[in-house]
mmCIF file of N, CA, C and O in Angstrom:
data_model
loop_
_atom_site.group_PDB
_atom_site.id
_atom_site.type_symbol
_atom_site.label_atom_id
_atom_site.label_comp_id
_atom_site.label_asym_id
_atom_site.label_seq_id
_atom_site.Cartn_x
_atom_site.Cartn_y
_atom_site.Cartn_z
ATOM 1 N N MET A 1 -35.911 -58.921 -13.593
ATOM 2 C CA MET A 1 -34.583 -58.710 -13.052
ATOM 3 C C MET A 1 -33.599 -59.548 -13.847
ATOM 4 O O MET A 1 -33.902 -60.665 -14.206
ATOM 5 N N THR A 2 -32.431 -58.997 -14.046
ATOM 6 C CA THR A 2 -31.415 -59.755 -14.754
ATOM 7 C C THR A 2 -30.095 -59.664 -14.019
ATOM 8 O O THR A 2 -29.765 -58.631 -13.478
ATOM 9 N N THR A 3 -29.374 -60.773 -13.976
ATOM 10 C CA THR A 3 -28.032 -60.747 -13.425
ATOM 11 C C THR A 3 -27.051 -61.340 -14.433
ATOM 12 O O THR A 3 -25.899 -61.540 -14.124
ATOM 13 N N GLU A 4 -27.512 -61.622 -15.645
ATOM 14 C CA GLU A 4 -26.654 -62.216 -16.661
ATOM 15 C C GLU A 4 -25.709 -61.181 -17.272
ATOM 16 O O GLU A 4 -24.520 -61.252 -17.104
ATOM 17 N N THR A 5 -26.225 -60.224 -18.002
ATOM 18 C CA THR A 5 -25.396 -59.169 -18.580
ATOM 19 C C THR A 5 -25.608 -57.918 -17.739
ATOM 20 O O THR A 5 -26.615 -57.227 -17.867
ATOM 21 N N LEU A 6 -24.694 -57.687 -16.859
ATOM 22 C CA LEU A 6 -24.866 -56.624 -15.884
ATOM 23 C C LEU A 6 -24.501 -55.266 -16.463
ATOM 24 O O LEU A 6 -23.366 -55.057 -16.877
ATOM 25 N N PRO A 7 -25.457 -54.344 -16.452
ATOM 26 C CA PRO A 7 -25.166 -52.996 -16.926
ATOM 27 C C PRO A 7 -24.565 -52.115 -15.838
ATOM 28 O O PRO A 7 -24.315 -50.941 -16.064
ATOM 29 N N LEU A 8 -24.342 -52.687 -14.649
ATOM 30 C CA LEU A 8 -23.787 -51.949 -13.517
ATOM 31 C C LEU A 8 -22.765 -52.807 -12.810
ATOM 32 O O LEU A 8 -22.802 -54.028 -12.906
ATOM 33 N N GLU A 9 -21.903 -52.144 -12.040
ATOM 34 C CA GLU A 9 -20.929 -52.881 -11.246
ATOM 35 C C GLU A 9 -20.863 -52.284 -9.851
ATOM 36 O O GLU A 9 -20.812 -51.063 -9.686
ATOM 37 N N LEU A 10 -20.860 -53.135 -8.844
ATOM 38 C CA LEU A 10 -20.665 -52.753 -7.455
ATOM 39 C C LEU A 10 -19.329 -53.350 -7.029
ATOM 40 O O LEU A 10 -19.160 -54.567 -7.090
ATOM 41 N N THR A 11 -18.381 -52.511 -6.645
ATOM 42 C CA THR A 11 -17.058 -53.012 -6.288
ATOM 43 C C THR A 11 -17.108 -53.736 -4.942
ATOM 44 O O THR A 11 -18.006 -53.491 -4.130
ATOM 45 N N PRO A 12 -16.124 -54.603 -4.679
ATOM 46 C CA PRO A 12 -16.065 -55.267 -3.370
ATOM 47 C C PRO A 12 -15.975 -54.271 -2.208
ATOM 48 O O PRO A 12 -16.563 -54.510 -1.158
ATOM 49 N N ALA A 13 -15.268 -53.159 -2.378
ATOM 50 C CA ALA A 13 -15.171 -52.153 -1.309
ATOM 51 C C ALA A 13 -16.531 -51.550 -1.008
ATOM 52 O O ALA A 13 -16.905 -51.363 0.155
ATOM 53 N N ALA A 14 -17.296 -51.245 -2.054
ATOM 54 C CA ALA A 14 -18.638 -50.695 -1.864
ATOM 55 C C ALA A 14 -19.561 -51.732 -1.240
ATOM 56 O O ALA A 14 -20.354 -51.415 -0.348
ATOM 57 N N ALA A 15 -19.455 -52.975 -1.687
ATOM 58 C CA ALA A 15 -20.287 -54.042 -1.132
ATOM 59 C C ALA A 15 -20.010 -54.223 0.358
ATOM 60 O O ALA A 15 -20.948 -54.371 1.158
ATOM 61 N N ALA A 16 -18.743 -54.184 0.751
ATOM 62 C CA ALA A 16 -18.390 -54.337 2.165
ATOM 63 C C ALA A 16 -18.976 -53.204 3.002
ATOM 64 O O ALA A 16 -19.478 -53.427 4.108
ATOM 65 N N ARG A 17 -18.928 -51.985 2.478
ATOM 66 C CA ARG A 17 -19.465 -50.830 3.211
ATOM 67 C C ARG A 17 -20.988 -50.940 3.341
ATOM 68 O O ARG A 17 -21.542 -50.668 4.400
ATOM 69 N N VAL A 18 -21.668 -51.331 2.264
ATOM 70 C CA VAL A 18 -23.127 -51.496 2.310
ATOM 71 C C VAL A 18 -23.488 -52.572 3.324
ATOM 72 O O VAL A 18 -24.412 -52.401 4.135
ATOM 73 N N ALA A 19 -22.763 -53.677 3.312
ATOM 74 C CA ALA A 19 -23.038 -54.772 4.243
ATOM 75 C C ALA A 19 -22.901 -54.300 5.689
ATOM 76 O O ALA A 19 -23.740 -54.628 6.536
ATOM 77 N N ALA A 20 -21.870 -53.512 5.974
ATOM 78 C CA ALA A 20 -21.658 -53.005 7.331
ATOM 79 C C ALA A 20 -22.776 -52.060 7.757
ATOM 80 O O ALA A 20 -23.294 -52.147 8.877
ATOM 81 N N ILE A 21 -23.186 -51.170 6.872
ATOM 82 C CA ILE A 21 -24.267 -50.226 7.180
ATOM 83 C C ILE A 21 -25.580 -50.983 7.374
ATOM 84 O O ILE A 21 -26.335 -50.715 8.318
ATOM 85 N N ALA A 22 -25.865 -51.920 6.472
ATOM 86 C CA ALA A 22 -27.110 -52.684 6.552
ATOM 87 C C ALA A 22 -27.175 -53.482 7.852
ATOM 88 O O ALA A 22 -28.235 -53.550 8.496
ATOM 89 N N GLU A 23 -26.053 -54.061 8.257
ATOM 90 C CA GLU A 23 -26.025 -54.834 9.501
ATOM 91 C C GLU A 23 -26.315 -53.942 10.697
ATOM 92 O O GLU A 23 -27.111 -54.296 11.572
ATOM 93 N N ARG A 24 -25.701 -52.757 10.737
ATOM 94 C CA ARG A 24 -25.938 -51.822 11.839
ATOM 95 C C ARG A 24 -27.394 -51.372 11.909
ATOM 96 O O ARG A 24 -27.929 -51.140 12.977
ATOM 97 N N GLN A 25 -28.031 -51.220 10.748
ATOM 98 C CA GLN A 25 -29.411 -50.753 10.701
ATOM 99 C C GLN A 25 -30.429 -51.893 10.650
ATOM 100 O O GLN A 25 -31.622 -51.647 10.528
ATOM 101 N N ALA A 26 -29.939 -53.131 10.727
ATOM 102 C CA ALA A 26 -30.799 -54.322 10.674
ATOM 103 C C ALA A 26 -31.699 -54.304 9.438
ATOM 104 O O ALA A 26 -32.897 -54.529 9.513
ATOM 105 N N LYS A 27 -31.087 -54.008 8.293
ATOM 106 C CA LYS A 27 -31.808 -53.976 7.014
ATOM 107 C C LYS A 27 -31.143 -54.949 6.052
ATOM 108 O O LYS A 27 -29.999 -55.341 6.242
ATOM 109 N N PRO A 28 -31.838 -55.299 4.964
ATOM 110 C CA PRO A 28 -31.206 -56.140 3.942
ATOM 111 C C PRO A 28 -30.051 -55.373 3.274
ATOM 112 O O PRO A 28 -30.078 -54.141 3.214
ATOM 113 N N ALA A 29 -29.077 -56.101 2.780
ATOM 114 C CA ALA A 29 -27.908 -55.480 2.127
ATOM 115 C C ALA A 29 -28.242 -55.187 0.670
ATOM 116 O O ALA A 29 -27.752 -55.835 -0.253
ATOM 117 N N ILE A 30 -29.122 -54.197 0.478
ATOM 118 C CA ILE A 30 -29.555 -53.785 -0.859
ATOM 119 C C ILE A 30 -29.352 -52.281 -0.969
ATOM 120 O O ILE A 30 -29.987 -51.507 -0.250
ATOM 121 N N LEU A 31 -28.464 -51.866 -1.855
ATOM 122 C CA LEU A 31 -28.200 -50.445 -2.082
ATOM 123 C C LEU A 31 -28.966 -50.003 -3.324
ATOM 124 O O LEU A 31 -28.789 -50.566 -4.395
ATOM 125 N N ARG A 32 -29.828 -49.012 -3.166
ATOM 126 C CA ARG A 32 -30.573 -48.465 -4.308
ATOM 127 C C ARG A 32 -29.881 -47.200 -4.780
ATOM 128 O O ARG A 32 -29.620 -46.291 -3.999
ATOM 129 N N LEU A 33 -29.583 -47.168 -6.081
ATOM 130 C CA LEU A 33 -29.042 -45.984 -6.744
ATOM 131 C C LEU A 33 -30.141 -45.429 -7.629
ATOM 132 O O LEU A 33 -30.708 -46.158 -8.447
ATOM 133 N N SER A 34 -30.461 -44.160 -7.445
ATOM 134 C CA SER A 34 -31.439 -43.515 -8.316
ATOM 135 C C SER A 34 -30.898 -42.156 -8.728
ATOM 136 O O SER A 34 -29.953 -41.639 -8.141
ATOM 137 N N ILE A 35 -31.505 -41.608 -9.754
ATOM 138 C CA ILE A 35 -31.079 -40.321 -10.291
ATOM 139 C C ILE A 35 -32.208 -39.320 -10.109
ATOM 140 O O ILE A 35 -33.370 -39.632 -10.383
ATOM 141 N N GLU A 36 -31.857 -38.141 -9.645
ATOM 142 C CA GLU A 36 -32.824 -37.061 -9.478
ATOM 143 C C GLU A 36 -32.320 -35.840 -10.224
ATOM 144 O O GLU A 36 -31.106 -35.653 -10.372
ATOM 145 N N GLY A 37 -33.232 -35.000 -10.655
ATOM 146 C CA GLY A 37 -32.849 -33.719 -11.230
ATOM 147 C C GLY A 37 -32.311 -32.832 -10.132
ATOM 148 O O GLY A 37 -32.732 -32.908 -8.989
ATOM 149 N N GLY A 38 -31.316 -32.018 -10.466
ATOM 150 C CA GLY A 38 -30.748 -31.111 -9.470
ATOM 151 C C GLY A 38 -29.255 -31.252 -9.390
ATOM 152 O O GLY A 38 -28.613 -31.825 -10.266
ATOM 153 N N GLY A 39 -28.691 -30.755 -8.330
ATOM 154 C CA GLY A 39 -27.245 -30.765 -8.184
ATOM 155 C C GLY A 39 -26.641 -29.669 -9.029
ATOM 156 O O GLY A 39 -27.325 -28.997 -9.806
ATOM 157 N N CYS A 40 -25.358 -29.482 -8.916
ATOM 158 C CA CYS A 40 -24.719 -28.381 -9.632
ATOM 159 C C CYS A 40 -24.488 -28.682 -11.107
ATOM 160 O O CYS A 40 -24.163 -27.789 -11.873
ATOM 161 N N SER A 41 -24.704 -29.933 -11.544
ATOM 162 C CA SER A 41 -24.477 -30.269 -12.951
ATOM 163 C C SER A 41 -25.732 -30.737 -13.686
ATOM 164 O O SER A 41 -25.651 -31.109 -14.836
ATOM 165 N N GLY A 42 -26.878 -30.742 -13.037
ATOM 166 C CA GLY A 42 -28.118 -31.110 -13.715
ATOM 167 C C GLY A 42 -28.805 -32.342 -13.169
ATOM 168 O O GLY A 42 -30.009 -32.385 -13.029
ATOM 169 N N PHE A 43 -28.044 -33.400 -12.877
ATOM 170 C CA PHE A 43 -28.579 -34.618 -12.277
ATOM 171 C C PHE A 43 -27.744 -34.941 -11.057
ATOM 172 O O PHE A 43 -26.553 -34.616 -11.015
ATOM 173 N N GLN A 44 -28.354 -35.607 -10.086
ATOM 174 C CA GLN A 44 -27.571 -36.022 -8.925
ATOM 175 C C GLN A 44 -27.877 -37.464 -8.551
ATOM 176 O O GLN A 44 -28.980 -37.948 -8.776
ATOM 177 N N TYR A 45 -26.859 -38.129 -8.013
ATOM 178 C CA TYR A 45 -26.995 -39.505 -7.575
ATOM 179 C C TYR A 45 -27.641 -39.518 -6.193
ATOM 180 O O TYR A 45 -27.319 -38.701 -5.344
ATOM 181 N N LYS A 46 -28.524 -40.481 -5.976
ATOM 182 C CA LYS A 46 -29.136 -40.651 -4.668
ATOM 183 C C LYS A 46 -28.954 -42.105 -4.260
ATOM 184 O O LYS A 46 -29.292 -43.012 -5.029
ATOM 185 N N PHE A 47 -28.393 -42.322 -3.077
ATOM 186 C CA PHE A 47 -28.177 -43.664 -2.540
ATOM 187 C C PHE A 47 -29.048 -43.873 -1.318
ATOM 188 O O PHE A 47 -29.272 -42.941 -0.543
ATOM 189 N N GLY A 48 -29.505 -45.088 -1.129
ATOM 190 C CA GLY A 48 -30.235 -45.438 0.080
ATOM 191 C C GLY A 48 -30.364 -46.943 0.185
ATOM 192 O O GLY A 48 -30.303 -47.653 -0.821
ATOM 193 N N LEU A 49 -30.533 -47.434 1.406
ATOM 194 C CA LEU A 49 -30.780 -48.852 1.587
ATOM 195 C C LEU A 49 -32.232 -49.136 1.220
ATOM 196 O O LEU A 49 -33.127 -48.370 1.566
ATOM 197 N N ALA A 50 -32.454 -50.215 0.512
ATOM 198 C CA ALA A 50 -33.798 -50.614 0.109
ATOM 199 C C ALA A 50 -34.230 -51.807 0.952
ATOM 200 O O ALA A 50 -33.400 -52.609 1.399
ATOM 201 N N ASP A 51 -35.535 -51.901 1.181
ATOM 202 C CA ASP A 51 -36.061 -53.037 1.931
ATOM 203 C C ASP A 51 -36.225 -54.277 1.063
ATOM 204 O O ASP A 51 -36.209 -55.394 1.562
ATOM 205 N N SER A 52 -36.373 -54.047 -0.258
ATOM 206 C CA SER A 52 -36.552 -55.178 -1.164
ATOM 207 C C SER A 52 -36.169 -54.755 -2.581
ATOM 208 O O SER A 52 -36.000 -53.577 -2.863
ATOM 209 N N VAL A 53 -36.073 -55.746 -3.450
ATOM 210 C CA VAL A 53 -35.808 -55.513 -4.866
ATOM 211 C C VAL A 53 -37.159 -55.489 -5.575
ATOM 212 O O VAL A 53 -37.960 -56.409 -5.417
ATOM 213 N N GLU A 54 -37.417 -54.424 -6.325
ATOM 214 C CA GLU A 54 -38.673 -54.310 -7.065
ATOM 215 C C GLU A 54 -38.614 -55.185 -8.323
ATOM 216 O O GLU A 54 -37.537 -55.469 -8.840
ATOM 217 N N ALA A 55 -39.767 -55.570 -8.833
ATOM 218 C CA ALA A 55 -39.848 -56.483 -9.974
ATOM 219 C C ALA A 55 -39.138 -55.951 -11.211
ATOM 220 O O ALA A 55 -38.552 -56.721 -11.980
ATOM 221 N N ASP A 56 -39.157 -54.630 -11.431
ATOM 222 C CA ASP A 56 -38.534 -54.076 -12.639
ATOM 223 C C ASP A 56 -37.126 -53.530 -12.415
ATOM 224 O O ASP A 56 -36.533 -52.942 -13.303
ATOM 225 N N ASP A 57 -36.575 -53.723 -11.218
ATOM 226 C CA ASP A 57 -35.216 -53.260 -10.933
ATOM 227 C C ASP A 57 -34.178 -54.037 -11.732
ATOM 228 O O ASP A 57 -34.333 -55.233 -11.982
ATOM 229 N N ILE A 58 -33.116 -53.368 -12.079
ATOM 230 C CA ILE A 58 -31.921 -54.011 -12.610
ATOM 231 C C ILE A 58 -31.013 -54.208 -11.401
ATOM 232 O O ILE A 58 -30.852 -53.309 -10.580
ATOM 233 N N ARG A 59 -30.407 -55.373 -11.308
ATOM 234 C CA ARG A 59 -29.693 -55.747 -10.097
ATOM 235 C C ARG A 59 -28.296 -56.273 -10.417
ATOM 236 O O ARG A 59 -28.131 -57.064 -11.346
ATOM 237 N N ALA A 60 -27.331 -55.835 -9.636
ATOM 238 C CA ALA A 60 -25.973 -56.367 -9.713
ATOM 239 C C ALA A 60 -25.594 -56.836 -8.311
ATOM 240 O O ALA A 60 -25.784 -56.098 -7.343
ATOM 241 N N ASP A 61 -25.084 -58.039 -8.198
ATOM 242 C CA ASP A 61 -24.724 -58.605 -6.901
ATOM 243 C C ASP A 61 -23.215 -58.754 -6.774
ATOM 244 O O ASP A 61 -22.553 -59.208 -7.709
ATOM 245 N N THR A 62 -22.693 -58.367 -5.614
ATOM 246 C CA THR A 62 -21.281 -58.538 -5.291
ATOM 247 C C THR A 62 -21.169 -58.944 -3.832
ATOM 248 O O THR A 62 -21.667 -58.239 -2.952
ATOM 249 N N ASP A 63 -20.552 -60.073 -3.573
ATOM 250 C CA ASP A 63 -20.290 -60.537 -2.209
ATOM 251 C C ASP A 63 -21.533 -60.527 -1.322
ATOM 252 O O ASP A 63 -21.486 -60.107 -0.158
ATOM 253 N N GLY A 64 -22.682 -60.932 -1.866
ATOM 254 C CA GLY A 64 -23.906 -61.010 -1.092
ATOM 255 C C GLY A 64 -24.657 -59.698 -0.937
ATOM 256 O O GLY A 64 -25.651 -59.629 -0.229
ATOM 257 N N VAL A 65 -24.187 -58.650 -1.589
ATOM 258 C CA VAL A 65 -24.828 -57.335 -1.536
ATOM 259 C C VAL A 65 -25.382 -57.023 -2.924
ATOM 260 O O VAL A 65 -24.737 -57.296 -3.929
ATOM 261 N N SER A 66 -26.589 -56.450 -2.960
ATOM 262 C CA SER A 66 -27.213 -56.095 -4.233
ATOM 263 C C SER A 66 -27.190 -54.590 -4.452
ATOM 264 O O SER A 66 -27.476 -53.823 -3.534
ATOM 265 N N LEU A 67 -26.871 -54.198 -5.674
ATOM 266 C CA LEU A 67 -27.025 -52.824 -6.140
ATOM 267 C C LEU A 67 -28.224 -52.854 -7.074
ATOM 268 O O LEU A 67 -28.241 -53.637 -8.020
ATOM 269 N N VAL A 68 -29.246 -52.030 -6.814
ATOM 270 C CA VAL A 68 -30.439 -52.022 -7.655
ATOM 271 C C VAL A 68 -30.678 -50.618 -8.199
ATOM 272 O O VAL A 68 -30.395 -49.620 -7.548
ATOM 273 N N VAL A 69 -31.192 -50.594 -9.435
ATOM 274 C CA VAL A 69 -31.495 -49.338 -10.124
ATOM 275 C C VAL A 69 -32.809 -49.524 -10.860
ATOM 276 O O VAL A 69 -33.032 -50.556 -11.497
ATOM 277 N N ASP A 70 -33.670 -48.509 -10.796
ATOM 278 C CA ASP A 70 -34.931 -48.572 -11.540
ATOM 279 C C ASP A 70 -34.650 -48.345 -13.022
ATOM 280 O O ASP A 70 -33.626 -47.771 -13.386
ATOM 281 N N PRO A 71 -35.537 -48.808 -13.915
ATOM 282 C CA PRO A 71 -35.293 -48.713 -15.359
ATOM 283 C C PRO A 71 -35.095 -47.285 -15.877
ATOM 284 O O PRO A 71 -34.315 -47.065 -16.794
ATOM 285 N N ILE A 72 -35.781 -46.304 -15.293
ATOM 286 C CA ILE A 72 -35.625 -44.924 -15.759
ATOM 287 C C ILE A 72 -34.245 -44.387 -15.397
ATOM 288 O O ILE A 72 -33.555 -43.794 -16.221
ATOM 289 N N SER A 73 -33.806 -44.625 -14.177
ATOM 290 C CA SER A 73 -32.469 -44.178 -13.759
ATOM 291 C C SER A 73 -31.380 -44.924 -14.529
ATOM 292 O O SER A 73 -30.324 -44.365 -14.810
ATOM 293 N N LEU A 74 -31.654 -46.183 -14.880
ATOM 294 C CA LEU A 74 -30.648 -46.982 -15.579
ATOM 295 C C LEU A 74 -30.197 -46.327 -16.884
ATOM 296 O O LEU A 74 -29.025 -46.403 -17.243
ATOM 297 N N ASP A 75 -31.114 -45.664 -17.578
ATOM 298 C CA ASP A 75 -30.740 -45.000 -18.829
ATOM 299 C C ASP A 75 -29.601 -43.998 -18.628
ATOM 300 O O ASP A 75 -28.817 -43.755 -19.537
ATOM 301 N N LEU A 76 -29.499 -43.418 -17.435
ATOM 302 C CA LEU A 76 -28.466 -42.409 -17.159
ATOM 303 C C LEU A 76 -27.201 -42.987 -16.525
ATOM 304 O O LEU A 76 -26.184 -42.300 -16.449
ATOM 305 N N VAL A 77 -27.272 -44.227 -16.047
ATOM 306 C CA VAL A 77 -26.100 -44.809 -15.367
ATOM 307 C C VAL A 77 -25.666 -46.154 -15.939
ATOM 308 O O VAL A 77 -24.846 -46.850 -15.345
ATOM 309 N N ARG A 78 -26.185 -46.524 -17.108
ATOM 310 C CA ARG A 78 -25.804 -47.812 -17.709
ATOM 311 C C ARG A 78 -24.283 -47.882 -17.878
ATOM 312 O O ARG A 78 -23.659 -46.965 -18.377
ATOM 313 N N GLY A 79 -23.703 -48.977 -17.415
ATOM 314 C CA GLY A 79 -22.262 -49.167 -17.509
ATOM 315 C C GLY A 79 -21.491 -48.556 -16.355
ATOM 316 O O GLY A 79 -20.261 -48.616 -16.320
ATOM 317 N N ALA A 80 -22.187 -47.983 -15.376
ATOM 318 C CA ALA A 80 -21.515 -47.314 -14.260
ATOM 319 C C ALA A 80 -20.920 -48.309 -13.277
ATOM 320 O O ALA A 80 -21.361 -49.450 -13.158
ATOM 321 N N ARG A 81 -19.922 -47.822 -12.581
ATOM 322 C CA ARG A 81 -19.247 -48.596 -11.541
ATOM 323 C C ARG A 81 -19.398 -47.829 -10.237
ATOM 324 O O ARG A 81 -19.022 -46.657 -10.150
ATOM 325 N N VAL A 82 -19.969 -48.471 -9.210
ATOM 326 C CA VAL A 82 -20.151 -47.838 -7.903
ATOM 327 C C VAL A 82 -19.072 -48.366 -6.975
ATOM 328 O O VAL A 82 -18.940 -49.572 -6.778
ATOM 329 N N ASP A 83 -18.303 -47.444 -6.410
ATOM 330 C CA ASP A 83 -17.192 -47.784 -5.536
ATOM 331 C C ASP A 83 -17.359 -47.045 -4.212
ATOM 332 O O ASP A 83 -18.139 -46.101 -4.107
ATOM 333 N N TYR A 84 -16.611 -47.466 -3.202
ATOM 334 C CA TYR A 84 -16.559 -46.756 -1.927
ATOM 335 C C TYR A 84 -15.114 -46.343 -1.735
ATOM 336 O O TYR A 84 -14.210 -47.167 -1.748
ATOM 337 N N VAL A 85 -14.906 -45.042 -1.576
ATOM 338 C CA VAL A 85 -13.552 -44.494 -1.527
ATOM 339 C C VAL A 85 -13.345 -43.739 -0.222
ATOM 340 O O VAL A 85 -14.183 -42.921 0.165
ATOM 341 N N GLU A 86 -12.220 -44.023 0.430
ATOM 342 C CA GLU A 86 -11.834 -43.276 1.622
ATOM 343 C C GLU A 86 -10.579 -42.479 1.295
ATOM 344 O O GLU A 86 -9.636 -43.012 0.723
ATOM 345 N N SER A 87 -10.614 -41.187 1.634
ATOM 346 C CA SER A 87 -9.458 -40.336 1.378
ATOM 347 C C SER A 87 -9.350 -39.309 2.497
ATOM 348 O O SER A 87 -10.182 -39.291 3.417
ATOM 349 N N LEU A 88 -8.372 -38.436 2.413
ATOM 350 C CA LEU A 88 -8.221 -37.378 3.411
ATOM 351 C C LEU A 88 -9.444 -36.469 3.443
ATOM 352 O O LEU A 88 -9.770 -35.892 4.474
ATOM 353 N N GLY A 89 -10.108 -36.324 2.320
ATOM 354 C CA GLY A 89 -11.290 -35.470 2.231
ATOM 355 C C GLY A 89 -12.548 -36.118 2.782
ATOM 356 O O GLY A 89 -13.591 -35.480 2.858
ATOM 357 N N GLY A 90 -12.481 -37.387 3.144
ATOM 358 C CA GLY A 90 -13.641 -38.091 3.678
ATOM 359 C C GLY A 90 -13.870 -39.399 2.955
ATOM 360 O O GLY A 90 -13.060 -39.826 2.134
ATOM 361 N N ALA A 91 -14.980 -40.016 3.256
ATOM 362 C CA ALA A 91 -15.325 -41.300 2.655
ATOM 363 C C ALA A 91 -16.694 -41.171 2.008
ATOM 364 O O ALA A 91 -17.583 -40.512 2.542
ATOM 365 N N ALA A 92 -16.842 -41.794 0.838
ATOM 366 C CA ALA A 92 -18.112 -41.675 0.120
ATOM 367 C C ALA A 92 -18.230 -42.748 -0.945
ATOM 368 O O ALA A 92 -17.232 -43.290 -1.416
ATOM 369 N N PHE A 93 -19.488 -43.022 -1.325
ATOM 370 C CA PHE A 93 -19.722 -43.842 -2.494
ATOM 371 C C PHE A 93 -19.444 -42.961 -3.705
ATOM 372 O O PHE A 93 -19.821 -41.796 -3.751
ATOM 373 N N ARG A 94 -18.759 -43.514 -4.691
ATOM 374 C CA ARG A 94 -18.403 -42.766 -5.894
ATOM 375 C C ARG A 94 -18.884 -43.540 -7.113
ATOM 376 O O ARG A 94 -18.708 -44.744 -7.191
ATOM 377 N N VAL A 95 -19.465 -42.812 -8.055
ATOM 378 C CA VAL A 95 -19.987 -43.421 -9.276
ATOM 379 C C VAL A 95 -19.083 -43.039 -10.438
ATOM 380 O O VAL A 95 -18.868 -41.857 -10.702
ATOM 381 N N ASP A 96 -18.530 -44.050 -11.103
ATOM 382 C CA ASP A 96 -17.775 -43.831 -12.343
ATOM 383 C C ASP A 96 -18.776 -44.098 -13.461
ATOM 384 O O ASP A 96 -19.077 -45.245 -13.778
ATOM 385 N N ASN A 97 -19.314 -43.016 -14.018
ATOM 386 C CA ASN A 97 -20.419 -43.103 -14.968
ATOM 387 C C ASN A 97 -19.940 -42.764 -16.376
ATOM 388 O O ASN A 97 -19.636 -41.608 -16.660
ATOM 389 N N PRO A 98 -19.903 -43.743 -17.288
ATOM 390 C CA PRO A 98 -19.439 -43.470 -18.647
ATOM 391 C C PRO A 98 -20.389 -42.585 -19.446
ATOM 392 O O PRO A 98 -20.024 -42.065 -20.490
ATOM 393 N N ASN A 99 -21.608 -42.380 -18.962
ATOM 394 C CA ASN A 99 -22.595 -41.552 -19.653
ATOM 395 C C ASN A 99 -22.492 -40.075 -19.293
ATOM 396 O O ASN A 99 -23.114 -39.236 -19.936
ATOM 397 N N ALA A 100 -21.736 -39.757 -18.256
ATOM 398 C CA ALA A 100 -21.642 -38.373 -17.797
ATOM 399 C C ALA A 100 -20.698 -37.591 -18.699
ATOM 400 O O ALA A 100 -19.538 -37.956 -18.878
ATOM 401 N N ALA A 101 -21.213 -36.508 -19.272
ATOM 402 C CA ALA A 101 -20.391 -35.631 -20.113
ATOM 403 C C ALA A 101 -19.630 -34.636 -19.263
ATOM 404 O O ALA A 101 -18.581 -34.143 -19.658
ATOM 405 N N ALA A 102 -20.157 -34.325 -18.092
ATOM 406 C CA ALA A 102 -19.528 -33.387 -17.171
ATOM 407 C C ALA A 102 -19.947 -33.753 -15.761
ATOM 408 O O ALA A 102 -20.964 -34.395 -15.551
ATOM 409 N N GLY A 103 -19.145 -33.356 -14.799
ATOM 410 C CA GLY A 103 -19.461 -33.618 -13.403
ATOM 411 C C GLY A 103 -19.044 -32.445 -12.547
ATOM 412 O O GLY A 103 -18.480 -31.467 -13.037
ATOM 413 N N CYS A 104 -19.341 -32.551 -11.280
ATOM 414 C CA CYS A 104 -18.963 -31.482 -10.367
ATOM 415 C C CYS A 104 -17.772 -31.953 -9.535
ATOM 416 O O CYS A 104 -17.429 -33.125 -9.537
ATOM 417 N N GLY A 105 -17.176 -31.052 -8.822
ATOM 418 C CA GLY A 105 -16.005 -31.379 -8.014
ATOM 419 C C GLY A 105 -16.287 -32.377 -6.908
ATOM 420 O O GLY A 105 -15.418 -33.175 -6.557
ATOM 421 N N CYS A 106 -17.486 -32.372 -6.365
ATOM 422 C CA CYS A 106 -17.793 -33.281 -5.256
ATOM 423 C C CYS A 106 -18.125 -34.681 -5.741
ATOM 424 O O CYS A 106 -18.179 -35.613 -4.958
ATOM 425 N N GLY A 107 -18.418 -34.845 -7.034
ATOM 426 C CA GLY A 107 -18.702 -36.159 -7.588
ATOM 427 C C GLY A 107 -20.108 -36.646 -7.359
ATOM 428 O O GLY A 107 -20.430 -37.788 -7.656
ATOM 429 N N SER A 108 -20.996 -35.802 -6.808
ATOM 430 C CA SER A 108 -22.352 -36.267 -6.533
ATOM 431 C C SER A 108 -23.362 -35.834 -7.591
ATOM 432 O O SER A 108 -24.519 -36.199 -7.519
ATOM 433 N N SER A 109 -22.942 -35.048 -8.569
ATOM 434 C CA SER A 109 -23.863 -34.681 -9.642
ATOM 435 C C SER A 109 -23.142 -34.739 -10.981
ATOM 436 O O SER A 109 -21.914 -34.761 -11.052
ATOM 437 N N PHE A 110 -23.938 -34.779 -12.050
ATOM 438 C CA PHE A 110 -23.367 -34.929 -13.393
ATOM 439 C C PHE A 110 -24.306 -34.373 -14.436
ATOM 440 O O PHE A 110 -25.475 -34.102 -14.172
ATOM 441 N N ALA A 111 -23.793 -34.209 -15.647
ATOM 442 C CA ALA A 111 -24.586 -33.781 -16.793
ATOM 443 C C ALA A 111 -24.365 -34.786 -17.905
ATOM 444 O O ALA A 111 -23.325 -35.436 -17.980
ATOM 445 N N VAL A 112 -25.376 -34.939 -18.772
ATOM 446 C CA VAL A 112 -25.238 -35.842 -19.914
ATOM 447 C C VAL A 112 -25.259 -35.068 -21.210
ATOM 448 O O VAL A 112 -25.687 -33.951 -21.268
#
């Protein structure tokens, strides 16, 4: 695990939302981001609370909350910024991924 040169960023807004969800579910404040095949653009982001940080995870910490990504998914999201956005259309975690060549309107899938 490394926290020196962070290839990911978790914004304070996203960290606050993860902390609130984790507290309600009595889980650790660890957000796992992984990539799966599928979605309307080829790959899709998958978020979930994790019970622990795995030995090979890449980890970014913000305000006591950890964002973790496995090494395989990291290749597709290196340099990404995970934010939590509330708008008239709803509220969601949003990934600003510099590796994505294309995305879909909902922001939950991308192509490289």
